[in-house]
Each structure stands twice: as structure tokens, then as C-alpha cells.
Short mmCIF file of C-alpha atoms in Angstrom, two decimals:
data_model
loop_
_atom_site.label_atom_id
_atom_site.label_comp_id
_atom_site.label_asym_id
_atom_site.label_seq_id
_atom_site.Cartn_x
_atom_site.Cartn_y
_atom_site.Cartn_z
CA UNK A 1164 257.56 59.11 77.21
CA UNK A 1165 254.81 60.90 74.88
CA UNK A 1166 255.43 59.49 71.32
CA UNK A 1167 254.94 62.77 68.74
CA UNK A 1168 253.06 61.13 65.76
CA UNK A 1169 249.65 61.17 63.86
CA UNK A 1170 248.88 59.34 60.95
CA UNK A 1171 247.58 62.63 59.59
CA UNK A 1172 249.50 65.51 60.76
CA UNK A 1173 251.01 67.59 58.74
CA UNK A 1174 254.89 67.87 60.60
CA UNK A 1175 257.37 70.69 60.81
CA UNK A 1176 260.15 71.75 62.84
CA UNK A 1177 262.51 69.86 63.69
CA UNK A 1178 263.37 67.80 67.59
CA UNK A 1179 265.99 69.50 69.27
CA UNK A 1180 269.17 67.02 69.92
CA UNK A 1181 268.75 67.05 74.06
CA UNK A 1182 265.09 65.58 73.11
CA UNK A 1183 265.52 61.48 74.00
CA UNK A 1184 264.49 59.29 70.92
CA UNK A 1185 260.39 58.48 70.54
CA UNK A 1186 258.73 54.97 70.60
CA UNK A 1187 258.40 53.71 67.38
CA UNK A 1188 254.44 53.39 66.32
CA UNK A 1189 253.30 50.06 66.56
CA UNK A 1190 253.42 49.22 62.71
CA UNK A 1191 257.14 50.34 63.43
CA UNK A 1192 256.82 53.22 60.79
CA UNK A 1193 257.63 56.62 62.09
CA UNK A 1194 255.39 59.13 61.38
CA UNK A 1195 256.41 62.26 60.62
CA UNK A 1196 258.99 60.99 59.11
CA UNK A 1197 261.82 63.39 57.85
CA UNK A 1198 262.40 63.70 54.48
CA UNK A 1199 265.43 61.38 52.37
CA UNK A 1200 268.64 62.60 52.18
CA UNK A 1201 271.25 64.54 55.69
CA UNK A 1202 269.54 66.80 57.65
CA UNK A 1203 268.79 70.24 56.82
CA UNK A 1204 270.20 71.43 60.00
CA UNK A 1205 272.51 70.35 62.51
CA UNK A 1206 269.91 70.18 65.17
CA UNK A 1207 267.32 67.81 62.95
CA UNK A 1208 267.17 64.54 64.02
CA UNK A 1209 266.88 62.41 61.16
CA UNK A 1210 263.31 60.44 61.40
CA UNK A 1211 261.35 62.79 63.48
CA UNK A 1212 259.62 66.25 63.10
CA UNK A 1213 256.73 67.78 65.46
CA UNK A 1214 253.70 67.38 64.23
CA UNK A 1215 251.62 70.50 63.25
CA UNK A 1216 249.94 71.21 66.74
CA UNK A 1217 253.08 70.99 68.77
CA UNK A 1218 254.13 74.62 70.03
CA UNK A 1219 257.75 73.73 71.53
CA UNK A 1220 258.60 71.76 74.48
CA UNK A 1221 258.37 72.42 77.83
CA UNK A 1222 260.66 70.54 80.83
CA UNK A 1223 258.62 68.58 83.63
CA UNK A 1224 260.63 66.12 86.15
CA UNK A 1225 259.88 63.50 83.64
CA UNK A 1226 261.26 65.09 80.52
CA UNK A 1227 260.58 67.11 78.14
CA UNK A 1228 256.52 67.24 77.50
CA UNK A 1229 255.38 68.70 73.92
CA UNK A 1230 253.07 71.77 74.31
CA UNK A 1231 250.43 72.36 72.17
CA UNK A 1232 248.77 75.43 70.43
CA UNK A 1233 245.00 76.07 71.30
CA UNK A 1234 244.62 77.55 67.89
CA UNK A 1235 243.68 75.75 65.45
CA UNK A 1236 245.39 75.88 62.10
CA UNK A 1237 244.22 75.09 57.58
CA UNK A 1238 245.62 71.77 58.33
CA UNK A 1239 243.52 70.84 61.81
CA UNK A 1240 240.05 72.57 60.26
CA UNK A 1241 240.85 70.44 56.76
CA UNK A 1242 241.31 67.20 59.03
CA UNK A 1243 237.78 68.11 60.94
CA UNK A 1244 235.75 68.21 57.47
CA UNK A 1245 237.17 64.77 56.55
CA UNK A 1246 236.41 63.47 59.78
CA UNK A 1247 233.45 64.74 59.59
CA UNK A 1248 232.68 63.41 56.18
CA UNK A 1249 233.69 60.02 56.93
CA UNK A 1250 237.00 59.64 55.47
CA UNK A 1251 239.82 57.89 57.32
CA UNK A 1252 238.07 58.69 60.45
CA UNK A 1253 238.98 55.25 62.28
CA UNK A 1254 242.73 56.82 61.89
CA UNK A 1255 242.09 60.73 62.67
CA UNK A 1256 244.43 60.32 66.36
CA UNK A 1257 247.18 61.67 68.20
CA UNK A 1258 249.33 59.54 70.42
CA UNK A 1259 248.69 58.81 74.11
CA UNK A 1260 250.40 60.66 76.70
CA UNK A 1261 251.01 63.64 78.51
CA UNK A 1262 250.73 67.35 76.52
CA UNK A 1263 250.83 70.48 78.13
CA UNK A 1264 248.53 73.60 77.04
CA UNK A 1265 250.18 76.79 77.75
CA UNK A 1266 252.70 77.22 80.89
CA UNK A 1267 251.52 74.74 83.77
CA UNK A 1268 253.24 73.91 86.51
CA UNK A 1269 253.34 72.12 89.41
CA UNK A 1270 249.94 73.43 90.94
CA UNK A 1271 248.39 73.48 87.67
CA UNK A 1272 244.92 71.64 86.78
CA UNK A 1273 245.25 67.75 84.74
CA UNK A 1274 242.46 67.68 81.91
CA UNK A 1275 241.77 64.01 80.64
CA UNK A 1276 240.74 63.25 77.17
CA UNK A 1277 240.63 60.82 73.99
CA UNK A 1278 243.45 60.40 71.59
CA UNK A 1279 240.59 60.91 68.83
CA UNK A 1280 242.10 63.74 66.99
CA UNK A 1281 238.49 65.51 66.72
CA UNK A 1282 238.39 65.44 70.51
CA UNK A 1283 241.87 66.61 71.11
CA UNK A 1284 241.22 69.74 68.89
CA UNK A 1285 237.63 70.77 70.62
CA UNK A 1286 239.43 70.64 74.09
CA UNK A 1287 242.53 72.36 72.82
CA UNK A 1288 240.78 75.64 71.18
CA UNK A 1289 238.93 76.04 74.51
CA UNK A 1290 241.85 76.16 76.31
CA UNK A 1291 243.61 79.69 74.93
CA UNK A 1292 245.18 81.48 77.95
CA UNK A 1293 244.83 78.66 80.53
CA UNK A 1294 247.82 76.49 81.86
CA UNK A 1295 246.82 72.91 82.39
CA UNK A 1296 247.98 69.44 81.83
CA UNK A 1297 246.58 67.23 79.04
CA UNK A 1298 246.42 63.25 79.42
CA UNK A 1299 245.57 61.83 76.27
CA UNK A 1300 244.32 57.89 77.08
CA UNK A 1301 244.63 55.39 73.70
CA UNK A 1302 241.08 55.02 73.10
CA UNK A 1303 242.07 53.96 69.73
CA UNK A 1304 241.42 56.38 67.29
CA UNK A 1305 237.34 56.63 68.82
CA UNK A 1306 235.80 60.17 71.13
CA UNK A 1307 235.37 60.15 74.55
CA UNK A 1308 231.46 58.80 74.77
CA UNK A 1309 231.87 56.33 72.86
CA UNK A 1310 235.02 54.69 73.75
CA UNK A 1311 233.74 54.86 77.68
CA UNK A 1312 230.60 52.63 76.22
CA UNK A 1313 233.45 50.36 74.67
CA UNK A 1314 235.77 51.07 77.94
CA UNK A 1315 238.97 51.70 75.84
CA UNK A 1316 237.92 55.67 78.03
CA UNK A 1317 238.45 53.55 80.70
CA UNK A 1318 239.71 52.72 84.61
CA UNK A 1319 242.61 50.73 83.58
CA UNK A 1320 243.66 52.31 80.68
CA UNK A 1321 243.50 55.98 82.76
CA UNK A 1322 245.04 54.63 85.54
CA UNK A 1323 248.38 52.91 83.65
CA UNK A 1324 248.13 56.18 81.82
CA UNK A 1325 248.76 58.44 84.79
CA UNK A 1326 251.82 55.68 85.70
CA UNK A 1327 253.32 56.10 82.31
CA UNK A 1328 253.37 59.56 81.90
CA UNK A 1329 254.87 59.65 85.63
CA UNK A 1330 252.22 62.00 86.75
CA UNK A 1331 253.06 61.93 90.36
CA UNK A 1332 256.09 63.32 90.08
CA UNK A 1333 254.88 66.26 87.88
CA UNK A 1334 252.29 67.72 89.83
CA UNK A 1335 251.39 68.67 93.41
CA UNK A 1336 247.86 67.94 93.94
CA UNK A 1337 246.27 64.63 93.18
CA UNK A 1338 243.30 65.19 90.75
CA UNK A 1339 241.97 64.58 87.39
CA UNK A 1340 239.12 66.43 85.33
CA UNK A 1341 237.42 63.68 83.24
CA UNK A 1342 234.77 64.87 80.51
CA UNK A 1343 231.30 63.66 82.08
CA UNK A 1344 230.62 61.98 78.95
CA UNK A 1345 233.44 59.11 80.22
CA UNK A 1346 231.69 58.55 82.84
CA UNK A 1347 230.03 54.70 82.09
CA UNK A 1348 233.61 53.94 81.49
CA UNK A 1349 235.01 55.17 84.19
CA UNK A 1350 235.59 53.76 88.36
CA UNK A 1351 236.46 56.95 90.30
CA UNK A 1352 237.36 54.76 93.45
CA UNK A 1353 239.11 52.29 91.67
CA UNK A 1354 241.05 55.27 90.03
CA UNK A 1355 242.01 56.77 93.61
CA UNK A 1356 242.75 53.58 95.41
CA UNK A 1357 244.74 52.16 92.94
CA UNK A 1358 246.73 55.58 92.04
CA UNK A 1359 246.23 58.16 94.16
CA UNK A 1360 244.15 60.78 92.24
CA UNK A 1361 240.88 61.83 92.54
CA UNK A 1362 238.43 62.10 90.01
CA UNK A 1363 236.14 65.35 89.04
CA UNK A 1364 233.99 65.18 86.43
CA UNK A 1365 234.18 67.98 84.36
CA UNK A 1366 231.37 69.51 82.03
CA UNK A 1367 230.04 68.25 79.00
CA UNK A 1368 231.01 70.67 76.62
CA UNK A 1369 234.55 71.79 76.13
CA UNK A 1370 233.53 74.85 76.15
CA UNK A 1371 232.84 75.18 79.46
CA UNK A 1372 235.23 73.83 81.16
CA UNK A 1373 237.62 77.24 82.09
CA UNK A 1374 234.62 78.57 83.67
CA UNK A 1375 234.01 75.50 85.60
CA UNK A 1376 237.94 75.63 86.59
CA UNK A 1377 238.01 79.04 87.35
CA UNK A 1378 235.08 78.19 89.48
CA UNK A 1379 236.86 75.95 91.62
CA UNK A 1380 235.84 72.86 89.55
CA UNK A 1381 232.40 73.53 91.01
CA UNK A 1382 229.72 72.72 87.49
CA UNK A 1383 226.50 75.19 86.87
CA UNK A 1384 223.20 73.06 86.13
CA UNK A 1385 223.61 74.16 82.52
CA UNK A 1386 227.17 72.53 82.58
CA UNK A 1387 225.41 68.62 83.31
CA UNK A 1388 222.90 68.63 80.38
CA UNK A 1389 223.10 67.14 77.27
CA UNK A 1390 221.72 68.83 74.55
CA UNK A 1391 220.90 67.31 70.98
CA UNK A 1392 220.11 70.37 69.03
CA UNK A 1393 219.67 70.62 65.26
CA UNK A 1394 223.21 71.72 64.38
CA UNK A 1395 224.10 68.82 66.31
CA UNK A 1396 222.29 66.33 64.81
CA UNK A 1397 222.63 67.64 61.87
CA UNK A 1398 226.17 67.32 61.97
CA UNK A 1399 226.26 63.29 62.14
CA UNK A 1400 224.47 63.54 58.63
CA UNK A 1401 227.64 63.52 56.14
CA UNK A 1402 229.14 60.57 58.62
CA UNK A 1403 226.06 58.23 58.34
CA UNK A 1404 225.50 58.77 54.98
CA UNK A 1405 229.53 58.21 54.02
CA UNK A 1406 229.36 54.90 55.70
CA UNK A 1407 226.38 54.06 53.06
CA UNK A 1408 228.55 54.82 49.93
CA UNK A 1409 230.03 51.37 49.50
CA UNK A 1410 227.11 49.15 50.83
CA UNK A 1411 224.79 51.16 47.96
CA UNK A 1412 226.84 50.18 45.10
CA UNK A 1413 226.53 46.82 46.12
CA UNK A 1414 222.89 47.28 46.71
CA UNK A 1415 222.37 48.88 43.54
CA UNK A 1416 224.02 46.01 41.67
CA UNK A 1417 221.74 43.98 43.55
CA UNK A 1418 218.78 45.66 42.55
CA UNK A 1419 219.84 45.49 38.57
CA UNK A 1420 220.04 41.61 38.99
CA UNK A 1421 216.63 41.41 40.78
CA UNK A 1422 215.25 43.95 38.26
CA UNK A 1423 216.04 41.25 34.92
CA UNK A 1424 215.07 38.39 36.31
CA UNK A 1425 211.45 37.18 34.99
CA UNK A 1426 209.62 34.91 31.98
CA UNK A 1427 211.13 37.00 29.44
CA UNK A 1428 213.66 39.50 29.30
CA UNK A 1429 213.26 42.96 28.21
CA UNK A 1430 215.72 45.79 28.49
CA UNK A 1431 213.23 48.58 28.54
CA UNK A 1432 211.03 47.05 31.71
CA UNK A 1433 214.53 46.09 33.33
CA UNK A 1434 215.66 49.51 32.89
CA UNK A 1435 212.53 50.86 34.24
CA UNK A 1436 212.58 48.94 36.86
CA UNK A 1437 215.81 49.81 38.02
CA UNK A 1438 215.19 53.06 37.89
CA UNK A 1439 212.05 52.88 40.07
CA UNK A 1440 213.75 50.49 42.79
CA UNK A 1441 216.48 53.00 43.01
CA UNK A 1442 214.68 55.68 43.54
CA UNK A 1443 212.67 54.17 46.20
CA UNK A 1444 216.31 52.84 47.98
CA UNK A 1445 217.41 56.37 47.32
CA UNK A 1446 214.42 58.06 49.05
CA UNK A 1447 214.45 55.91 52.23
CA UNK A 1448 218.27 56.82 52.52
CA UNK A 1449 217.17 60.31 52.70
CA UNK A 1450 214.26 59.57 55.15
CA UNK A 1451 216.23 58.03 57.51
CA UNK A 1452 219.93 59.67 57.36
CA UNK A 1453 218.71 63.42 56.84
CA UNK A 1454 215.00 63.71 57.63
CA UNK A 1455 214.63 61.64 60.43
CA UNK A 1456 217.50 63.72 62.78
CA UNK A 1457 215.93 66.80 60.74
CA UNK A 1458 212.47 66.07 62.40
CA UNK A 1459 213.52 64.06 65.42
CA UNK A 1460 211.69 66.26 68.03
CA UNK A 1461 208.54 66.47 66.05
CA UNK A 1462 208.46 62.45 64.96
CA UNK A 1463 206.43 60.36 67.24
CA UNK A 1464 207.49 57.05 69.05
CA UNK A 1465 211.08 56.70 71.37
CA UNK A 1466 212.63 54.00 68.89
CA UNK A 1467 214.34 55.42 66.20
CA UNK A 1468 213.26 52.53 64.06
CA UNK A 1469 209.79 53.09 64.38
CA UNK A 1470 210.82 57.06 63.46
CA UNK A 1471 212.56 55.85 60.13
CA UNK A 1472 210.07 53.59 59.28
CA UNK A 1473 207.00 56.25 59.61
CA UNK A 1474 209.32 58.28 57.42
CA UNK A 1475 210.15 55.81 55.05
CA UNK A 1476 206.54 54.87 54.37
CA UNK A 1477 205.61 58.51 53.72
CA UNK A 1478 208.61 58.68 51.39
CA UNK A 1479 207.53 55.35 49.80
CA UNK A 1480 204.14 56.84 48.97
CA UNK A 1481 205.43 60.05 47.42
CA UNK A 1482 207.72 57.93 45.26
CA UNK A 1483 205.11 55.55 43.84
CA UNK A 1484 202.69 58.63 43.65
CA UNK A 1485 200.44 58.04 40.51
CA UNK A 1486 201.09 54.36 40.27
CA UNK A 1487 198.81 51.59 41.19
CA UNK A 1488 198.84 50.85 45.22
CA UNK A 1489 197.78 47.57 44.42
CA UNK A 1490 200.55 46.81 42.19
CA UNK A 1491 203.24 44.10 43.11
CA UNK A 1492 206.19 46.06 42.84
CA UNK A 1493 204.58 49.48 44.20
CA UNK A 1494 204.29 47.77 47.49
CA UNK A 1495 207.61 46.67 47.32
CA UNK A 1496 209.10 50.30 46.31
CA UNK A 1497 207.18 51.27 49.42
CA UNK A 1498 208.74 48.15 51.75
CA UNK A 1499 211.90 48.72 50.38
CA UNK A 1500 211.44 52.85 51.23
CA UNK A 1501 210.53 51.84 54.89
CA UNK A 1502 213.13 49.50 55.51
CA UNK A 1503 215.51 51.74 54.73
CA UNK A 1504 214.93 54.41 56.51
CA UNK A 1505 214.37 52.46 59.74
CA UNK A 1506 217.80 51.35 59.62
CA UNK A 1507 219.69 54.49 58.30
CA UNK A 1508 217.53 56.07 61.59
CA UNK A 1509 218.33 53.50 63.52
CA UNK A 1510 222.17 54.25 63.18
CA UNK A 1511 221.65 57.19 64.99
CA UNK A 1512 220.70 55.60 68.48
CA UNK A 1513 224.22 55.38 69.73
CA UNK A 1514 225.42 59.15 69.01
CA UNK A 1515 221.87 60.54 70.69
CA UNK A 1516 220.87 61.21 74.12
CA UNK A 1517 217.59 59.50 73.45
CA UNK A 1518 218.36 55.65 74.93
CA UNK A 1519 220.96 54.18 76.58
CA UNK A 1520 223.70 51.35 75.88
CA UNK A 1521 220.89 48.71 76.94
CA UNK A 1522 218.58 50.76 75.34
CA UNK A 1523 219.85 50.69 71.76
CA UNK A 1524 220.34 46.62 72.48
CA UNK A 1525 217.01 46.46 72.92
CA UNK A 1526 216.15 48.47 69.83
CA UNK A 1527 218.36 46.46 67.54
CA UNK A 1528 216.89 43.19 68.86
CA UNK A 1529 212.95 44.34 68.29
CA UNK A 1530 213.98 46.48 64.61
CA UNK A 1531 216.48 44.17 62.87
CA UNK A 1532 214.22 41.28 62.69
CA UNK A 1533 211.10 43.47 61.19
CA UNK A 1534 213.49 44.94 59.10
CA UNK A 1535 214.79 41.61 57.45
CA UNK A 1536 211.06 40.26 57.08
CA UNK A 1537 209.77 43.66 55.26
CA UNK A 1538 212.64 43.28 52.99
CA UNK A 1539 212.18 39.66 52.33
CA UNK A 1540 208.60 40.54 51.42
CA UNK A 1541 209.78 43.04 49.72
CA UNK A 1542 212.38 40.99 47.60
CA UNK A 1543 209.62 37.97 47.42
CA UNK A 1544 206.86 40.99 45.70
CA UNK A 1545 209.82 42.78 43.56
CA UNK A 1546 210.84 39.68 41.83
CA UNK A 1547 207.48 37.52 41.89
CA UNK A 1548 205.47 39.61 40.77
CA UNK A 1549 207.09 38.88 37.54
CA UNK A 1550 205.50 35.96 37.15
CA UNK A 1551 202.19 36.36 38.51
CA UNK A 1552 201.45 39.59 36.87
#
């Protein structure tokens, strides 16, 4: 049974009466969710309307499966630019299951994806004119490379997928295209023993992949490698710098305390200093969220930390331009600058092709300890200095 709710689809339509009731979401609230009041039709079903990128319905020997439209619509490209900006991303999903993308039958292909909403969408506008299966697994809520890293794009979740949606009984043949990006998350012979169906990896980009089908699921060079262009890194900017929002109003409350504290209070110096400690915070945001991918080919050094913090220090120095090096809380402008940036960079190691799972372990464990000693330093400068000036 495919359960036809979103948290943030926009519904309409209504479930014809032959359609068996859905599962209820787990939180037991239907989404969806028709509106007070009888029905405004004798074939509504009170509590349930399709959600905005369900076509119709189409019959398979397991029931009715919902088929979806491969264009997409105000509502999906309005959902994208939230996602994209950070904003209820954790909840941007589509329920697990089986979907169908134009007329497939028996014989036709079975495309495997995340129930991340962004992910569902890039594979569905790729797919205008084709007929194939879609198995959405519950990665909750998270895209295909990184849930395989977490293994919710996994081997046991794909395989009691396949069970659930009773795929054995819908098609003929006995394989499933996985994005190549699943891959760590993924057993191909553990899928096939335990199942029945084969595994073939699919391309990278959505994009590709009815060229590699009509190609007899044979991939072109081109089709294995991972690019990390500017558009695409680029396009991580608005997310890592949403998820900095909250922290920096905390931080900047932080840095008003910090900034009064001394012998003798004065409003004027606490205000100025505020303002320059700020600015310097401000500046290594920018160096490391928004420069850093900007310049990522150019920037010396594998470790992204190493990358912010060159960054940061050249932003540091710009910022304290015309003021004493020397000074006490110049060198901690320029601490706080690097720090900064190392760690807004630093974010970026998991959604790069640049290391590996183990490799952006080992990055954390060698960065986050020089990052908390420059900014102890740079706390111990900011607020001594104070005293000893």
C-alpha cells in the first residue's frame, strides 16, 4: 500500500471510492487532509485528497499505484527554493512506496530513489515520455548520497521495500536501477539473494538516466563522474549559511557580553567594540560559506579547514586594515575571522566529492580541536586585553 501524503504538498482532487483507505502517517494526522464540513462530491472521500504531483491512478496486481506527473508545477519549484534555502528541509518528503511515471507495465524498467522530496522531483522531470516504475525507500526526509552514508538508502530498507510494495508480482523481469550515488549504502548480493532482483547502478545525474535505459542500461564514461562545478557548489551556499542564522544571534549576544566586560565600563568603547567583533564574525562567515566553494579549485591544501582558515586570515586582515597588528583585540578580530571560516568551510566536506566518509572523520578530528584553541585565544586576547592595555 503507497500512503499519498507530504507534509508540504499542496492536495487536490479527490480519491475515487474503489481506492482502499491509506495508512495513517505516523503522528496519526492525515495529510492532505480534506477540508471540514460533507464532501463536495459524492466520490470524495472524506480525509484524503492527492497530493499535487499525483496524475491519476493506474491498476497493477497489487492495487491501484498513484502516477505521477514529470512536470513540475508553482507549487514543486516554490518547495525547491525553500529547500534550498534551508527552511523545513528535514520535512520536504513524499511517502515510501511504489509510484508509477507514465504507462509501465509489466516489462517496464524499476527506478529506485529517496523519499526526499528534492530528489523525487529531479528524477521525475527527467522522466517525461518514459514508462517506468518508481520505488521510493524512507530515507527519512534526507537525498540519496547522503542517506546511503547514514544507510537509511540502504540493503534492508530496499529490500523490505520491494516486499511491501509486492514488486514481484508487478513486474516480469527481476531488476532494479539504483542512483550510483547509493552505492556505500547499498549490498547488491545481499539484495538478489535475499529477494530476487538484481541490482544496476544507474548514472549519477538524473539526467541521464533515459539515455542510459534506452541504451540497454549500459553507462557512457561521462555517466560515472562526479562533477562539483561552480553552479553546484554554489548552490549549497543559501543552505549552509541558513543553518548559521540561529547560532549567530546567539553568537552575537555573546560577543556584546564579552565586548562590556573590563575595569570600567563605557558605552562608546563597548559599542565599538561590538561593532568591530561583528564585523570580523561576519567576514569569516562569508570566507568560509561563500568564498571558500567560490574559490575551491584555486585554494590550496585538500582539507577544507585549512581552505577556510587561509581565507579567513586574509579576511581578518582586510577587516582590521589600518589598525594596529600588534593590538590585543586586532589579533583576536583576525582569530576570530579564521576560525570561522574554517568551520563554515569545513561544513562543506560531506556534500563534495573532495574526501570520503573516513575522510571528513579525519578532518573533523585534526580541525575541531585547532579551531577551539584559536578561539579560546581569541576569547582570552578579546576580553584580556582589557585589562592589560
Amino acid at each position: 500500500m503507497t500512503m499519498i501524503h507530504n507534509n508540504d504538498c499542496e492536495c487536490k482532487g479527490s480519491v475515487p471510492p474503489s481506492l482502499p483507505m491509506f495508512q495513517p502517517k505516523p503522528d496519526n494526522e492525515p495529510c492532505c487532509g480534506s477540508p471540514p464540513g460533507p464532501p463536495s462530491s459524492p466520490d470524495e472521500r472524506p480525509g484524503y485528497r492527492l497530493c499535487s504531483f499525483v496524475e491519476r491512478f493506474v491498476a497493477t496486481p497489487e492495487g491501484v499505484t498513484p502516477q505521477v506527473k514529470t512536470r513540475l508545477g508553482l507549487r514543486d519549484w516554490l518547495g525547491t527554493l525553500r529547500a534550498r534555502l534551508g527552511i523545513r528541509r528535514d520535512h520536504y518528503r513524499v511517502a515510501p512506496g511504489l509510484y508509477a511515471a507514465g504507462s509501465p507495465c509489466a516489462d517496464s524498467p524499476v527506478l529506485v530513489t529517496a523519499n526526499y522530496k528534492l530528489s523525487f522531483d529531479v528524477l521525475r522531470r527527467e522522466l517525461t515520455g518514459a514508462n517506468v516504475w518508481i520505488v521510493v525507500l524512507d530515507t527519512r526526509g534526507v537525498n540519496v548520497w547522503c542517506a546511503a552514508g547514514k544507510k537509511t538508502f540502504g540493503t534492508d530498507e530496499l529490500i523490505d521495500r520491494v516486499k511491501a510494495v509486492g514488486l514481484a508480482r508487478i513486474v516480469n523481469h527481476r531488476e532494479l536501477v539504483l542512483p550510483q550515488l547509493g552505492a556505500p549504502g547499498v549490498d547488491g548480493n545481499r539484495v538478489r539473494k535475499t529477494c530476487g532482483f538484481k541490482v544496476v547502478w544507474g548514472p549519477i545525474r538524473a539526467r541521464d538516466l533515459k539515455k542510459f535505459l534506452d541504451s540497454g542500461k549500459q553507462a557512457e564514461p561521462q555517466m560515472r563522474q562526479l562533477s562539483f562545478s561552480l553552479g553546484e557548489r554554489l548552490v549549497l551556499v543559501p543552505v549552509e549559511l541558513s543553518l548559521l542564522v540561529t547560532p549567530s544571534l546567539w553568537i552575537v549576544l555573546a560577543i556584546v557580553v564579552l565586548s562590556a566586560v573590563g575595569p570600567t565600563f563605557s558605552l562608546a568603547l563597548t559599542w565599538l567594540r561590538v561593532v568591530e567583533m561583528t564585523m570580523a564574525y561576519a567576514v569569516g562567515v562569508v570566507s568560509g560559506a561563500v568564498v571558500v566553494p567560490l574559490m575551491l579549485p584555486w585554494l590550496p591544501w585538500r582539507s577544507f579547514y585549512l581552505k577556510g582558515g587561509l581565507v579567513g586570515l586574509v579576511g581578518g586582515l582586510a577587516v582590521t586594515l589600518g589598525r594596529g597588528v600588534g593590538e590585543s583585540r586586532v589579533l583576536a578580530m583576525i582569530l576570530v575571522c579564521m576560525t570561522v571560516s574554517s568551520y563554515a568551510a569545513m561544513n562543506f566536506t560531506g556534500a563534495t566529492p573532495y574526501a570520503s566518509p573516513s575522510g571528513v572523520e579525519k578532518e573533523m578530528r585534526r580541525g575541531i580541536p585547532l579551531q577551539v584553541v584559536a578561539l579560546v585565544i581569541a576569547l582570552a586576547l578579546w576580553v584580556g586585553g582589557r585589562f592589560w592595555s
